[in-house]
Amino acid sequence: MLYFKLALSDIKQNKLSYWPFFWAITVLTVINLIFQLLTLNPGNDSLLGGDSVQRMLSFGTQIIFLLTIIIALYVHNFIMRQRKKQLSLYYVIGLEQKHLSFISILEDSLAQLTSLLSGIVISLLLSKVVFLILAKLTDLGINYKFSLTTKAFANVIELFIVLLLVFCVIDVLSIHHLNPLTMANENIEGEPKSNWVIGILSLATLISGYYLALSIKAPLAGISRFFIAVVLVIIGTYTLFIAGSIVLLKMLKKRKKYFYQPTHFITISGLLSRMKENATGLASICILLTMAILTAIVTFSIYLGINDYVHQSTPYDAMIVDQIQKRSPAEARKTIEPTLTKNNVQIKKQVNMKMTTPDAFEVIGNTLKPNLRKANTTIAVITAHDYDKIQGTKTHLKNNQLLVQSDKQAKMPQERIIISNHVYEIKQKINNFKFAFNYQNTVLPPTWIVVSSWKQAKDFSNEEALLASGFKLKGTSKDQLEAGEKLTKDLSYSVFHSQVETKKSLNSIYGSILFLGIILSSTFIVATALIIYYKQLTEGYSDQRRFKILQNVGLSRKEVKKTIHSQILLIFFSPLILATIHLAFALPTINKLLKSMALISNTTSFIIIACGVIGVFAFVYLISYWLTSNVYYRLVEQKN
């Protein structure tokens, strides 16, 4: 009973440390349990797109699991460091190591189990709401059922019980090596030496990472290169904060007019004495913040680009694309009309074109070479006759002339094209071909070429010609979806495409990606906020004695607050500024990668989304700054 009272007393005395631990474990429990409930939901298997949602949720569960372990260990490590002082006092007054271990295990158990129970209760209250949000984002509809599964609860409880056992082992080992005589000097750290070599190398590493990211021309081929750039930036971030920050502070210290102002003197001296420990935390905040913002930007961009993707893959309400000898335009209509009519859907208009089977080409200057491995684009060719019927134009082309519609990433020539020893003049670049679509949704940007006759088209492809028929339909989305699902099953997706069905399928995939992105970004923010909070607590506890001495020798309350404000500004906003710089160099390549995978099509929209997300995260960061500065101020200020 005595040990239980001591454990409760320690928790109450260290409530500034334990409250964030309690909320962190509670939030992590909620996130893990909701993910488990959604992943193991039996209703996932019964609907179109449910398997895609389940795959994304399973992937998210693994990431959240890993983040939970990292965050929980970080928070527990901080609490153990703060707890050592109290345990050392118990050790001095006669308690043995086994008693201290028992008290520590009791504290861990009380905090962990209370947090776990709270998380389970909150999860039960929120799970249905989160499920409805997921159902809305993925457009799975009212038939998507949700039910609780005992396996989900068992998995989460098992995770946090294992974490509790790990905490207990860490506590016992720490207490075994506890030496009360060294506790008084534990937080005293000499001023580090500035290392110009590492400081310069950190800048060189960062610049190299930025250069690699910006120099990627073919995003898909350059994924490995981008990964190297990410590693370099992470290394550069840590070394810049560890060595570069000390070099900067030393430079400021040498500027006597600046350094010997009371506010600057206290701030710089304090930072120099503890910069090694601060630097790692600041770098971690910077990396986590970058990951959170980047995850949010990518997921929102993909989700909001669904309509563009649908139009790129299926420009008409319904399409049939098949080998031309298998069905004529009239037969294409007959193939789908009975099913459409049965579902109260009518064909308002039909558009047809004969096209080459799109082939992959490598663009070398003005020359096009079939090369799947090094391809820049896929090329489909139609005749001017079909083009004019679709566009309502009158195009006059000579045998050596053509029209071209292509994306910038295709790197198509501007004036002439050389293929199969034939030279073609590019008469005009077009950008509004109504029947342009991405055949089989390849990752290569599609190029459309218009030639004078089918004879010229054969220079680009020897494969069997295709007939593409597009249909404008009249009917409700629900009726079109039911007809589309039936026709897709009968004809296969490679032959029949429906806008409504494509959008439904994409909503399930992209909606689950957005849901996962929101949860991951939130988890990164929780981790960032915890590191910031505990960093400020560490600073506050370290500075209590120093600021008390300064107040005793005459430093006013106003000067204390001004000094604190200066120090927190310097510490707090450096990760946000550097994270924004990281994003400025990463986003161009991310934009190219998403466009090359046909996940987005509009760079302007991507930039607007990026700016909006960065703005929201900066606002959240400012709120965190305001809250943590108050905690820090209350710790270090001594009121008269």
XYZ file of C-alpha atoms in Angstrom:
640
model
C 0.000 0.000 0.000
C 2.880 2.340 0.825
C 4.447 1.799 -2.585
C 1.107 2.412 -4.277
C 0.750 5.733 -2.416
C 4.315 6.703 -3.348
C 3.614 5.890 -7.002
C 0.438 8.020 -6.979
C 2.311 10.823 -5.228
C 5.063 10.764 -7.868
C 2.511 10.938 -10.682
C 0.791 13.928 -9.045
C 4.088 15.731 -8.400
C 5.209 15.169 -12.002
C 1.846 15.924 -13.621
C 3.476 18.229 -16.188
C 5.328 15.176 -17.495
C 2.564 12.607 -17.011
C -0.336 14.487 -18.585
C 1.273 14.491 -22.066
C 2.164 10.811 -21.561
C -1.441 10.059 -20.647
C -2.838 11.886 -23.680
C -0.173 10.507 -26.027
C -0.903 6.884 -25.107
C -4.648 7.589 -25.180
C -4.470 9.127 -28.669
C -2.225 6.312 -29.922
C -4.678 3.762 -28.511
C -7.560 5.483 -30.296
C -5.693 5.622 -33.630
C -4.529 1.995 -33.416
C -7.903 0.622 -32.323
C -9.885 2.531 -34.954
C -7.472 1.374 -37.659
C -7.758 -2.217 -36.431
C -11.566 -2.041 -36.333
C -11.732 -0.613 -39.848
C -9.139 -3.046 -41.247
C -10.801 -6.131 -39.743
C -14.336 -4.942 -40.515
C -16.215 -7.869 -42.181
C -18.070 -5.405 -44.422
C -14.904 -4.656 -46.430
C -15.243 -7.823 -48.517
C -18.821 -7.296 -49.627
C -18.526 -4.167 -51.785
C -16.834 -2.948 -54.950
C -13.614 -1.229 -53.883
C -13.708 -2.698 -50.375
C -10.544 -4.734 -51.006
C -8.670 -1.542 -51.999
C -9.781 0.146 -48.783
C -8.690 -2.857 -46.729
C -5.235 -2.958 -48.372
C -4.671 0.737 -47.656
C -5.871 0.367 -44.062
C -3.604 -2.668 -43.532
C -0.651 -0.659 -44.818
C -1.599 2.229 -42.525
C -1.938 -0.115 -39.550
C 1.681 -1.243 -39.951
C 2.966 2.342 -40.161
C 0.886 3.441 -37.146
C 2.150 0.394 -35.232
C 5.769 1.417 -35.852
C 5.128 5.085 -35.015
C 3.354 4.053 -31.805
C 6.411 2.150 -30.598
C 8.771 5.049 -31.406
C 6.570 7.744 -29.819
C 5.777 5.681 -26.715
C 9.458 4.886 -26.091
C 10.414 8.557 -26.537
C 7.781 9.756 -24.054
C 8.640 7.056 -21.524
C 12.346 7.860 -21.805
C 11.670 11.483 -20.858
C 9.518 10.496 -17.872
C 12.176 8.068 -16.655
C 14.805 10.814 -16.760
C 12.569 13.111 -14.699
C 11.672 10.276 -12.324
C 15.307 9.493 -11.508
C 15.627 12.506 -9.197
C 12.683 11.377 -7.072
C 13.913 7.778 -7.039
C 17.390 8.952 -6.005
C 15.819 10.687 -3.016
C 14.040 7.464 -2.015
C 17.343 5.625 -2.454
C 19.127 8.055 -0.121
C 16.496 7.694 2.625
C 16.871 3.926 2.641
C 14.725 2.259 -0.025
C 16.440 -0.553 -1.909
C 16.658 -0.971 -5.672
C 13.953 -3.655 -5.678
C 11.596 -1.234 -3.894
C 12.398 1.531 -6.375
C 11.817 -0.876 -9.251
C 8.440 -1.849 -7.813
C 7.405 1.815 -7.428
C 8.518 2.562 -10.972
C 6.616 -0.449 -12.363
C 3.512 0.662 -10.452
C 3.768 4.163 -11.947
C 4.145 2.765 -15.459
C 1.235 0.367 -14.960
C -1.097 3.035 -13.563
C -0.300 5.511 -16.346
C -0.328 2.944 -19.171
C -3.463 1.045 -18.155
C -5.420 4.237 -17.403
C -4.438 5.622 -20.817
C -5.293 2.322 -22.530
C -8.722 2.156 -20.881
C -9.440 5.798 -21.762
C -8.360 5.169 -25.359
C -10.670 2.159 -25.675
C -13.650 4.137 -24.334
C -12.962 7.064 -26.696
C -12.510 4.642 -29.610
C -15.923 3.113 -28.946
C -17.445 6.595 -29.009
C -15.589 7.740 -32.136
C -15.332 4.560 -34.223
C -18.762 4.923 -35.828
C -18.113 8.587 -36.688
C -14.717 7.758 -38.210
C -16.303 4.876 -40.130
C -18.915 7.242 -41.614
C -16.129 9.653 -42.628
C -14.258 6.800 -44.335
C -17.456 5.637 -46.067
C -18.054 9.185 -47.316
C -14.481 9.652 -48.572
C -14.424 6.278 -50.312
C -17.981 6.576 -51.677
C -18.794 3.021 -50.592
C -22.358 4.043 -49.760
C -24.979 2.971 -47.256
C -24.431 -0.736 -47.963
C -20.991 -0.544 -46.354
C -21.610 -2.070 -42.909
C -19.491 -1.649 -39.788
C -19.228 -3.999 -36.821
C -16.901 -4.363 -33.840
C -14.488 -7.308 -33.775
C -12.860 -8.750 -30.665
C -9.650 -9.420 -32.606
C -9.125 -5.671 -33.083
C -9.354 -5.067 -29.330
C -7.084 -8.039 -28.618
C -4.412 -6.769 -31.055
C -4.338 -3.277 -29.523
C -4.362 -4.486 -25.916
C -1.546 -6.911 -26.751
C 0.514 -4.077 -28.307
C 0.241 -1.800 -25.272
C 0.764 -4.602 -22.748
C 3.989 -5.517 -24.579
C 4.997 -1.837 -24.502
C 4.284 -1.777 -20.748
C 6.547 -4.794 -20.241
C 9.274 -3.053 -22.267
C 8.864 0.067 -20.081
C 9.208 -2.062 -16.942
C 12.388 -3.732 -18.220
C 13.882 -0.327 -19.105
C 12.975 1.001 -15.637
C 14.553 -1.932 -13.807
C 17.766 -1.644 -15.845
C 17.904 2.138 -15.319
C 17.401 1.792 -11.556
C 20.055 -0.917 -11.422
C 22.560 1.640 -12.789
C 21.200 4.518 -10.690
C 23.881 6.519 -8.858
C 22.455 9.324 -6.686
C 25.869 10.978 -6.336
C 25.976 11.812 -10.055
C 22.388 13.111 -10.308
C 23.288 16.644 -9.242
C 25.761 16.969 -12.106
C 23.693 15.097 -14.696
C 22.324 18.175 -16.434
C 25.531 20.186 -16.375
C 27.089 20.211 -19.809
C 30.033 22.252 -20.925
C 29.911 24.573 -23.866
C 30.520 22.562 -27.046
C 33.281 23.447 -29.461
C 32.371 24.724 -32.880
C 33.268 22.348 -35.686
C 33.544 24.270 -38.944
C 34.324 21.140 -40.954
C 31.110 19.357 -39.951
C 29.193 22.619 -40.317
C 30.388 23.033 -43.916
C 29.822 19.324 -44.650
C 26.248 19.607 -43.356
C 25.548 22.432 -45.802
C 27.229 20.485 -48.607
C 25.107 17.408 -47.808
C 21.905 19.455 -47.824
C 22.792 21.202 -51.079
C 23.686 17.848 -52.678
C 20.314 16.439 -51.632
C 18.508 19.481 -53.020
C 20.450 19.272 -56.290
C 19.684 15.565 -56.728
C 15.976 16.207 -56.151
C 15.791 19.088 -58.622
C 17.901 17.382 -61.295
C 15.550 14.408 -61.706
C 14.125 14.593 -65.227
C 12.316 11.236 -65.489
C 10.536 10.824 -62.117
C 9.779 7.097 -62.364
C 13.329 6.226 -63.382
C 14.653 8.636 -60.762
C 12.816 7.249 -57.718
C 16.013 5.641 -56.392
C 17.828 8.932 -56.947
C 15.112 10.806 -55.055
C 15.438 8.316 -52.190
C 19.179 9.086 -52.010
C 18.302 12.798 -51.975
C 15.933 12.212 -49.038
C 18.641 10.357 -47.091
C 21.135 13.173 -47.763
C 18.639 15.801 -46.604
C 17.914 13.876 -43.388
C 21.645 13.512 -42.656
C 22.207 17.161 -43.567
C 19.362 18.267 -41.293
C 20.762 16.500 -38.242
C 24.355 17.605 -38.836
C 23.234 21.175 -39.592
C 21.410 21.437 -36.278
C 24.178 19.677 -34.333
C 27.221 21.431 -35.831
C 25.826 24.316 -37.865
C 23.778 25.726 -34.988
C 26.836 25.785 -32.726
C 28.895 27.530 -35.405
C 26.122 30.136 -35.775
C 25.855 30.704 -32.017
C 29.638 31.072 -31.738
C 29.563 33.655 -34.520
C 26.833 35.594 -32.688
C 28.846 35.371 -29.481
C 31.820 37.024 -31.192
C 29.641 40.000 -32.166
C 30.093 41.827 -28.856
C 27.515 44.561 -29.479
C 24.894 41.888 -30.059
C 26.050 39.319 -27.495
C 26.370 41.641 -24.484
C 22.755 42.760 -24.587
C 21.084 41.095 -21.543
C 18.464 39.180 -23.559
C 20.926 37.901 -26.174
C 23.625 37.126 -23.598
C 21.347 34.826 -21.591
C 19.772 33.184 -24.643
C 22.996 32.413 -26.510
C 24.879 31.305 -23.389
C 22.045 28.970 -22.427
C 21.731 27.493 -25.898
C 25.459 26.901 -26.221
C 25.574 24.983 -22.947
C 22.938 22.465 -24.057
C 22.965 22.616 -27.861
C 24.035 19.026 -28.475
C 20.887 17.677 -26.836
C 18.667 20.403 -28.293
C 19.962 19.895 -31.812
C 18.803 16.281 -32.110
C 15.320 17.179 -30.902
C 15.061 20.140 -33.275
C 16.208 18.034 -36.233
C 13.632 15.359 -35.338
C 10.908 18.019 -35.197
C 11.999 19.307 -38.615
C 11.934 15.841 -40.224
C 8.580 14.885 -38.662
C 7.060 18.204 -39.706
C 8.308 17.755 -43.276
C 6.852 14.224 -43.390
C 3.501 15.387 -42.007
C 3.144 18.269 -44.468
C 4.330 16.217 -47.457
C 1.939 13.372 -46.623
C -0.987 15.797 -46.390
C -0.071 17.578 -49.646
C 0.241 14.339 -51.634
C -2.950 12.735 -50.317
C -5.103 15.858 -50.741
C -3.707 16.444 -54.243
C -4.479 12.882 -55.307
C -7.988 12.915 -53.848
C -8.926 16.310 -55.299
C -7.567 15.240 -58.705
C -10.029 12.353 -59.128
C -12.170 14.165 -61.707
C -9.115 14.975 -63.844
C -7.992 11.352 -63.714
C -11.472 10.094 -64.661
C -11.575 12.430 -67.667
C -8.090 11.321 -68.748
C -9.018 7.634 -68.677
C -12.649 7.920 -69.862
C -13.468 11.188 -71.685
C -17.048 10.035 -72.489
C -19.772 8.642 -70.217
C -19.036 5.170 -71.598
C -16.407 3.769 -73.969
C -15.648 0.578 -75.842
C -12.084 0.023 -77.066
C -11.486 -3.215 -78.943
C -9.682 -4.636 -81.987
C -11.345 -3.239 -85.081
C -11.989 -6.611 -86.740
C -13.947 -7.800 -83.697
C -16.696 -5.193 -83.839
C -17.848 -2.310 -86.055
C -19.269 0.969 -84.646
C -22.792 -0.420 -85.096
C -21.835 -3.644 -83.322
C -20.253 -1.663 -80.491
C -23.585 0.090 -79.937
C -25.513 -3.173 -80.073
C -23.133 -4.671 -77.510
C -24.063 -2.232 -74.747
C -27.483 -0.811 -75.694
C -29.686 -3.666 -74.347
C -28.034 -3.535 -70.907
C -28.228 0.268 -70.827
C -31.911 0.258 -71.819
C -32.680 -2.369 -69.186
C -31.211 0.002 -66.576
C -33.127 3.082 -67.860
C -30.066 4.588 -69.572
C -30.230 5.955 -73.120
C -27.472 6.653 -75.672
C -27.652 10.319 -76.723
C -24.583 10.395 -78.973
C -21.918 8.029 -80.303
C -18.421 9.014 -81.477
C -16.031 6.574 -83.206
C -12.398 6.602 -84.269
C -9.928 4.127 -85.685
C -6.606 4.296 -83.829
C -3.291 2.513 -83.637
C -2.582 0.455 -80.544
C -0.549 2.874 -78.390
C 3.148 1.923 -78.323
C 5.937 3.111 -76.029
C 8.555 5.346 -77.687
C 11.854 6.850 -76.644
C 12.262 10.436 -77.888
C 15.851 11.213 -78.961
C 15.986 14.712 -80.389
C 13.620 14.586 -83.381
C 13.721 10.794 -83.644
C 11.168 8.362 -82.207
C 12.336 4.829 -81.394
C 10.197 1.991 -80.000
C 11.796 1.308 -76.615
C 9.687 0.190 -73.667
C 12.591 0.333 -71.202
C 13.598 3.949 -71.917
C 10.255 5.248 -73.163
C 9.195 8.870 -72.652
C 5.647 8.490 -73.936
C 3.034 6.251 -75.524
C 1.848 7.273 -79.006
C -1.559 6.638 -80.575
C -2.305 7.738 -84.153
C -5.613 8.595 -85.837
C -6.487 10.019 -89.247
C -7.494 13.593 -90.001
C -10.883 12.276 -91.175
C -11.766 10.862 -87.731
C -10.218 13.859 -85.967
C -12.437 16.297 -87.893
C -15.583 14.264 -87.131
C -14.832 14.398 -83.415
C -13.684 18.022 -83.262
C -16.032 19.483 -85.877
C -13.094 20.957 -87.821
C -11.646 20.791 -91.336
C -7.998 19.771 -91.290
C -5.867 19.685 -94.428
C -2.676 17.654 -94.064
C -0.110 16.652 -96.650
C 1.347 13.152 -96.518
C 4.400 14.444 -94.644
C 2.463 16.607 -92.150
C 0.845 15.821 -88.818
C -0.769 17.317 -85.713
C 0.532 16.515 -82.227
C -1.019 16.668 -78.769
C 1.376 15.774 -75.953
C 2.382 16.530 -72.393
C 5.617 18.407 -71.639
C 6.989 15.296 -69.951
C 6.715 13.408 -73.241
C 9.523 15.633 -74.617
C 8.116 15.481 -78.136
C 9.953 17.419 -80.901
C 8.659 20.876 -81.781
C 9.144 21.066 -85.562
C 9.621 17.621 -87.123
C 9.453 13.923 -86.290
C 11.681 11.201 -87.721
C 10.358 7.639 -87.511
C 11.110 4.530 -89.601
C 13.289 6.667 -91.917
C 10.329 8.959 -92.655
C 10.396 12.665 -91.828
C 7.147 14.364 -90.790
C 6.593 18.078 -90.344
C 4.617 19.099 -87.257
C 2.046 21.441 -88.761
C 0.364 22.303 -85.465
C 0.428 21.509 -81.760
C -3.069 20.816 -80.437
C -4.233 20.709 -76.823
C -7.988 20.105 -76.848
C -8.555 16.751 -78.541
C -11.931 15.655 -77.130
C -11.282 11.906 -77.386
C -7.770 11.919 -75.881
C -7.449 9.237 -73.199
C -4.782 7.220 -71.455
C -5.089 3.733 -72.959
C -4.854 1.074 -70.211
C -3.892 3.878 -67.778
C -0.140 3.553 -68.304
C 2.300 5.604 -66.233
C 3.782 7.138 -69.403
C 2.225 10.408 -70.635
C 0.070 9.737 -73.736
C 0.741 11.493 -77.057
C -1.856 11.728 -79.844
C -0.808 12.202 -83.471
C -3.104 13.061 -86.389
C -1.943 11.989 -89.892
C -3.427 12.449 -93.352
C -4.267 8.769 -93.976
C -4.005 5.303 -92.441
C -0.957 4.556 -94.594
C 1.100 7.057 -92.561
C -0.328 5.693 -89.301
C 1.318 2.324 -89.977
C 4.755 3.968 -89.596
C 3.976 4.272 -85.875
C 2.545 0.809 -85.179
C 2.357 -2.577 -86.872
C -0.116 -3.958 -84.339
C -3.793 -4.535 -85.033
C -5.809 -1.317 -85.231
C -8.325 -0.485 -82.511
C -11.827 0.930 -82.704
C -12.650 3.386 -79.917
C -16.330 4.265 -79.471
C -17.435 6.943 -77.016
C -21.029 7.320 -75.825
C -22.828 10.239 -74.204
C -25.536 8.803 -71.965
C -28.787 9.982 -70.410
C -29.688 8.481 -67.057
C -29.063 8.782 -63.332
C -25.621 8.065 -61.895
C -27.055 5.107 -59.996
C -28.535 3.564 -63.155
C -25.327 4.189 -65.128
C -23.297 2.580 -62.341
C -25.459 -0.553 -62.274
C -25.297 -0.858 -66.072
C -21.542 -0.188 -66.048
C -20.859 -2.886 -63.453
C -22.833 -5.411 -65.515
C -21.093 -4.488 -68.794
C -17.639 -4.504 -67.188
C -18.312 -7.998 -65.893
C -19.519 -9.169 -69.318
C -16.915 -7.423 -71.513
C -13.938 -6.955 -69.109
C -12.478 -3.615 -68.045
C -9.947 -3.643 -70.919
C -12.846 -3.351 -73.404
C -15.554 -1.343 -71.603
C -15.089 1.825 -69.523
C -17.681 3.860 -67.638
C -17.037 7.282 -66.100
C -19.361 6.637 -63.158
C -17.837 3.234 -62.431
C -14.274 4.528 -62.837
C -14.983 7.354 -60.392
C -16.591 4.933 -57.939
C -13.535 2.688 -58.048
C -11.130 5.624 -57.716
C -13.082 7.064 -54.796
C -12.576 3.835 -52.873
C -8.828 3.876 -53.547
C -8.101 7.603 -53.324
C -10.546 8.136 -50.473
C -8.759 5.508 -48.410
C -5.420 7.113 -49.349
C -6.738 10.490 -48.142
C -8.055 8.921 -44.940
C -4.703 7.244 -44.360
C -2.882 10.501 -45.132
C -4.988 12.461 -42.640
C -4.364 9.893 -39.894
C -0.627 9.671 -40.635
C -0.271 13.457 -40.753
C -2.148 13.691 -37.457
C 0.145 11.068 -35.942
C 3.232 12.931 -37.155
C 1.807 16.125 -35.645
C 1.165 14.351 -32.327
C 4.762 13.105 -32.351
C 6.047 16.584 -33.241
C 3.941 18.261 -30.545
C 5.146 15.765 -27.931
C 8.802 16.312 -28.822
C 8.251 20.082 -28.699
C 6.417 19.896 -25.378
C 8.977 17.668 -23.698
C 11.778 19.731 -25.184
C 10.289 22.820 -23.544
C 9.861 20.944 -20.249
C 13.502 19.879 -20.405
C 14.537 23.458 -21.106
C 12.283 24.755 -18.351
C 13.609 22.372 -15.718
C 17.196 23.085 -16.805
C 16.688 26.855 -16.684
C 14.815 27.064 -13.371
C 17.927 27.479 -11.263
C 19.661 29.815 -13.719
C 16.698 32.174 -14.047
C 16.134 32.143 -10.295
C 19.709 33.360 -9.831
C 19.201 36.042 -12.488
C 16.011 37.268 -10.812
C 17.738 37.308 -7.450
C 20.471 39.558 -8.845
C 17.949 41.990 -10.310
C 16.526 40.692 -13.618
C 12.951 41.948 -13.860
C 9.950 39.825 -14.710
C 9.610 41.711 -18.010
C 13.241 40.968 -18.899
C 12.758 37.284 -18.016
C 9.756 37.058 -20.342
C 11.591 38.899 -23.132
C 14.561 36.548 -22.781
C 12.313 33.490 -22.835
C 10.498 34.815 -25.913
C 13.810 35.346 -27.717
C 15.093 31.877 -26.834
C 11.911 30.021 -27.790
C 11.641 31.922 -31.082
C 15.163 30.858 -32.003
C 14.603 27.233 -30.986
C 11.021 26.826 -32.073
C 10.850 28.323 -35.536
C 14.104 26.978 -36.966
C 12.547 23.510 -37.657
C 9.519 25.104 -39.368
C 11.698 27.327 -41.554
C 14.018 24.472 -42.559
C 11.050 22.126 -43.177
C 9.569 24.715 -45.557
C 12.903 24.910 -47.407
C 12.986 21.095 -47.670
C 9.489 21.136 -49.157
C 10.382 23.853 -51.662
C 13.030 21.545 -53.146
C 11.023 18.297 -52.839
C 7.661 19.416 -54.236
C 8.750 19.951 -57.890
C 9.889 16.322 -58.106
C 6.821 15.072 -56.218
C 4.656 17.011 -58.684
C 6.443 15.398 -61.656
C 6.144 11.945 -60.085
C 2.407 12.272 -59.428
C 1.814 13.630 -62.940
C 3.842 10.848 -64.544
C 1.698 8.302 -62.662
C -1.441 10.123 -63.878
C -2.439 10.779 -60.254
C -2.687 14.541 -60.825
C -2.794 16.658 -63.968
C -2.860 20.284 -62.824
C 0.340 21.822 -61.441
C -1.437 25.032 -60.407
C -3.891 23.083 -58.233
C -0.981 21.166 -56.715
C 0.776 24.427 -55.777
C -2.417 25.897 -54.272
C -2.985 22.750 -52.203
C 0.670 22.768 -51.073
C 0.472 26.415 -49.961
C -2.820 25.767 -48.164
C -1.493 22.723 -46.305
C 1.724 24.519 -45.306
C -0.386 27.448 -44.059
C -2.593 25.173 -41.938
C 0.403 23.371 -40.447
C 2.136 26.686 -39.735
C -0.989 27.838 -37.874
C -1.065 24.624 -35.811
C 2.630 25.124 -35.149
C 1.978 28.674 -33.900
C -0.687 27.350 -31.510
C 1.813 24.790 -30.208
C 4.374 27.579 -29.809
C 1.964 29.658 -27.767
C 1.057 26.738 -25.493
C 4.621 25.523 -24.914
C 5.983 29.018 -24.300
C 3.450 29.414 -21.471
C 4.537 26.097 -19.924
C 8.193 27.067 -20.205
C 7.527 30.520 -18.732
C 5.637 29.126 -15.739
C 8.516 26.773 -15.005
C 11.377 29.260 -15.089
C 9.776 32.444 -13.766
C 9.915 33.083 -10.034
C 6.984 35.344 -9.007
C 7.623 37.927 -6.343
